[in-house]
Short mmCIF file of C-alpha atoms in Angstrom, two decimals:
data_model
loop_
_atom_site.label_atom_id
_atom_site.label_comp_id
_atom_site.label_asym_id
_atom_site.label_seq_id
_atom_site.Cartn_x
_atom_site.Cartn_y
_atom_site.Cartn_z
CA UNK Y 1301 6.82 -101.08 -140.38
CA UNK Y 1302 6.15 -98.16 -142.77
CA UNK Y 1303 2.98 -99.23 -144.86
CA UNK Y 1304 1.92 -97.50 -148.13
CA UNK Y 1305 -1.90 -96.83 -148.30
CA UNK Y 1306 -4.48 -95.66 -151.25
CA UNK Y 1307 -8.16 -95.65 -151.70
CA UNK Y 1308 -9.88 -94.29 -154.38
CA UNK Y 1309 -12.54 -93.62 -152.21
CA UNK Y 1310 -13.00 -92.04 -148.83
CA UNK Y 1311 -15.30 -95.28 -147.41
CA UNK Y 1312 -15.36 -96.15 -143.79
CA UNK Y 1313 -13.62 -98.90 -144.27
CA UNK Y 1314 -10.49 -97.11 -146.07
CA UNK Y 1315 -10.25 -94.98 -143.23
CA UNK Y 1316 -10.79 -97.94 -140.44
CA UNK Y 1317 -7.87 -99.49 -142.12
CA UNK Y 1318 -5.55 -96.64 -141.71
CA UNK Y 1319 -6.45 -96.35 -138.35
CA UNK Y 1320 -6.06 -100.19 -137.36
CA UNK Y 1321 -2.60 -100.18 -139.30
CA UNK Y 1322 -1.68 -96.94 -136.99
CA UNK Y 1323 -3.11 -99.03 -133.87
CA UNK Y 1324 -0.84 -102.01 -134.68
CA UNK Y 1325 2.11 -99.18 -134.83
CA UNK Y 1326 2.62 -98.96 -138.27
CA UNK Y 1327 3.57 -95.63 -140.02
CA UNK Y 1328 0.99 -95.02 -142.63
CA UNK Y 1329 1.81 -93.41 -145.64
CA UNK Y 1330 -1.88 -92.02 -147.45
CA UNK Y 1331 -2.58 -91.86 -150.87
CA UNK Y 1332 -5.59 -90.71 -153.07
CA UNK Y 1333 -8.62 -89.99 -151.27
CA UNK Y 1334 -6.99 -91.02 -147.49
CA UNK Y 1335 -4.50 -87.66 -148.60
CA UNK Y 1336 -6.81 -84.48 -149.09
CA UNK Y 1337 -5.88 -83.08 -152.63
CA UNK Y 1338 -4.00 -86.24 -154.14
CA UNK Y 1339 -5.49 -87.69 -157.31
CA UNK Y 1340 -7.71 -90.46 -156.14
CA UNK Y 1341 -8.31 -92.19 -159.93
CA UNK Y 1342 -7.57 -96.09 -158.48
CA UNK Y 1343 -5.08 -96.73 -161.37
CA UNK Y 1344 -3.15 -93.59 -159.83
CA UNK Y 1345 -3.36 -94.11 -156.45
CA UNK Y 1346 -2.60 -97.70 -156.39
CA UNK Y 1347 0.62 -97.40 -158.68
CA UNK Y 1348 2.05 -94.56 -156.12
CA UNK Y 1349 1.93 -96.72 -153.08
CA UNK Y 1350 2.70 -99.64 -155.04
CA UNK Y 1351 5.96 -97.81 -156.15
CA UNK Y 1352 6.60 -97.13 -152.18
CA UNK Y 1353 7.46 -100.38 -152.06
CA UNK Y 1354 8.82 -101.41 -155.15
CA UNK Y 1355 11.46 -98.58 -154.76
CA UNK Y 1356 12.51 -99.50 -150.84
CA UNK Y 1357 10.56 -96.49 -149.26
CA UNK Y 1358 7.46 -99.13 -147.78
CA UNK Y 1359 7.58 -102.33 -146.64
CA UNK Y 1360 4.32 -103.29 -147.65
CA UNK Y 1361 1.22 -101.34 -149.49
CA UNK Y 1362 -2.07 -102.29 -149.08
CA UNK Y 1363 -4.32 -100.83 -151.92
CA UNK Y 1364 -8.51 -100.56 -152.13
CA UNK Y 1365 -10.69 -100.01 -154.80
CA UNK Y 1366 -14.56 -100.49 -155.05
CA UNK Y 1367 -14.14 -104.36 -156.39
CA UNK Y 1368 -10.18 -104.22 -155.41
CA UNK Y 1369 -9.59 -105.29 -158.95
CA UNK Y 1370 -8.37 -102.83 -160.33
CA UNK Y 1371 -6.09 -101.42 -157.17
CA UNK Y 1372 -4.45 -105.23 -157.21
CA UNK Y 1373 -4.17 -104.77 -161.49
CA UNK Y 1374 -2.08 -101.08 -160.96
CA UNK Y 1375 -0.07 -102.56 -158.24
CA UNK Y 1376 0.71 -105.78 -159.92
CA UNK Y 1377 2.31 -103.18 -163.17
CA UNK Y 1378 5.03 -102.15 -160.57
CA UNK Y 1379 8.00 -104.47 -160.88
CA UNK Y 1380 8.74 -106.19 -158.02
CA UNK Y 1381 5.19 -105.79 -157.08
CA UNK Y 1382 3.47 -108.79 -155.81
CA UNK Y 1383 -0.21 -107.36 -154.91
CA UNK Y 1384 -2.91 -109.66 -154.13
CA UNK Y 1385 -6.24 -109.49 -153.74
CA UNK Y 1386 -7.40 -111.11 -150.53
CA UNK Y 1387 -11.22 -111.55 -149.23
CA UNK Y 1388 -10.40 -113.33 -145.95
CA UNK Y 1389 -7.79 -114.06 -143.61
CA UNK Y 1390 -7.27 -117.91 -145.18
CA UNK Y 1391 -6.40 -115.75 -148.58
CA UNK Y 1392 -4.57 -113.56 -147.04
CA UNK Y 1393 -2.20 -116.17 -145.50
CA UNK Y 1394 -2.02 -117.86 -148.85
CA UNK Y 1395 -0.70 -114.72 -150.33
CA UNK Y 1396 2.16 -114.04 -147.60
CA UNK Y 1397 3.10 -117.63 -147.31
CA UNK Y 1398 3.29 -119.33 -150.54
CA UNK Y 1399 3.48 -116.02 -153.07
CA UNK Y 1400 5.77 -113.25 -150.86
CA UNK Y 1401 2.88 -111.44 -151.83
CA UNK Y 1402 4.23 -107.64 -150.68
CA UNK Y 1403 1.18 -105.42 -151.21
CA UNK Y 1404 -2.09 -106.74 -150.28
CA UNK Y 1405 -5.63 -105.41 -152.23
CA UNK Y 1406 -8.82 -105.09 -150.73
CA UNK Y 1407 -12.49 -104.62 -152.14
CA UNK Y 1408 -14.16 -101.32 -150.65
CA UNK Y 1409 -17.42 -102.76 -151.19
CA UNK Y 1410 -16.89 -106.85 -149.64
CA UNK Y 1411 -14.72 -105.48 -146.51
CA UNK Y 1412 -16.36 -105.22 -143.75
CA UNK Y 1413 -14.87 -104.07 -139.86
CA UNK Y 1414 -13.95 -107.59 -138.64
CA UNK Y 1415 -13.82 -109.21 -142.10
CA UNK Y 1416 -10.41 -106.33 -142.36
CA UNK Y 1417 -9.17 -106.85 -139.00
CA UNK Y 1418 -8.97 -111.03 -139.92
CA UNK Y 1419 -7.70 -110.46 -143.25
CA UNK Y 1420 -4.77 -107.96 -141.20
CA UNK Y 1421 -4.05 -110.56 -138.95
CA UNK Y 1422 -3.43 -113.62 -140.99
CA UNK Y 1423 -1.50 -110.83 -143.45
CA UNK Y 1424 0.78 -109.67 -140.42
CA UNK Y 1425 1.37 -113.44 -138.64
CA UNK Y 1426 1.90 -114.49 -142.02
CA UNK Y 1427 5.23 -114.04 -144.06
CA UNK Y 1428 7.51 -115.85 -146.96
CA UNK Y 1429 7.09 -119.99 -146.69
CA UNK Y 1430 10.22 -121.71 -147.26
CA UNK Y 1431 9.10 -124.44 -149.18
CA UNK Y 1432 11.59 -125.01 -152.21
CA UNK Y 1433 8.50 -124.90 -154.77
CA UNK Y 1434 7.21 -121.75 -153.71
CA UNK Y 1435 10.32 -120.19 -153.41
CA UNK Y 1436 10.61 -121.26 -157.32
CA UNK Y 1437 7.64 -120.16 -158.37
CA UNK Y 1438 8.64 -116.18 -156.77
CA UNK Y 1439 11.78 -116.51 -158.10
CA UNK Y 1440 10.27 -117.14 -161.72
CA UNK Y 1441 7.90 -114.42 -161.14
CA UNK Y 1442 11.13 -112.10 -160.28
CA UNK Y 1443 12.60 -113.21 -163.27
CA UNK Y 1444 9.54 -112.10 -164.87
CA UNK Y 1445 9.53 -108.42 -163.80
CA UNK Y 1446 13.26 -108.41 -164.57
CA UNK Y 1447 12.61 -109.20 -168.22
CA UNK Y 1448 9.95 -106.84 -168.18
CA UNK Y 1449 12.37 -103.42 -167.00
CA UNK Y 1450 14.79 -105.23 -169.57
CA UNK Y 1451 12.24 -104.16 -172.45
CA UNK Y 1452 11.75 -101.43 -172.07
#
């Protein structure tokens, strides 16, 4: 699976999750301060590999900002973005299951080694429930970002 990565900041646990991502056999795509010379501003960063997946070149982004606040805000501005901001592997099973949630955001400062590798877990055994209430509520939340790249 190609994942989309950014970090506004070069933390060890930005850099823990590229490597566990590349472990699992993922191809990681870096942006802000994981790629030497890109603009790490969390609004930028977070937008670009939101974007990745948004236009079909990731299947999923996972974004990281001090709080992870603002990363999952930038990402969530990408239509067809469904970014959410997960603090353990229960959330992060939530998101997949009853949201389709597509890009996942983490907190640089709450993540910790094995709080990321149980939030990856219950992200990757996860996916889309098929429960016809959920599967509303996405498609209204579609129809949302449609309306949205209709207005402009």
């Amino acid at each position: 699976m190609r994942i989309s990565v950014s970090s506004d900041m070069d933390e060890p646990v930005a850099r823990l999750l590229v490597e566990e991502l590349r472990a699992r056999g993922h191809d990681v795509h870096a942006y802000g301060a994981l790629s030497p010379g890109a603009d790490a501003r969390w609004a930028v960063c977070s937008e670009r590999a939101a974007r990745e997946v948004a236009e079909g070149r990731a299947d999923q982004a996972v974004v990281c900002c001090w709080t992870g606040t603002g990363a999952s805000i930038a990402a969530n501005k990408v239509p067809g973005v469904r970014a959410a901001l997960c603090t353990d592997g229960y959330t992060a099973d939530g998101a997949r299951r009853w949201n389709d949630a597509n890009v996942l955001a983490l907190s640089l400062r709450l993540t910790s080694g094995p709080l990321l590798r149980e939030i990856l877990d219950a992200w990757f055994a996860g996916g889309p429930g098929q429960d016809a209430e959920d599967r509303d509520n996405v498609t209204h939340v579609e129809r949302l970002d449609a309306g949205r790249r209709a207005a402009r």
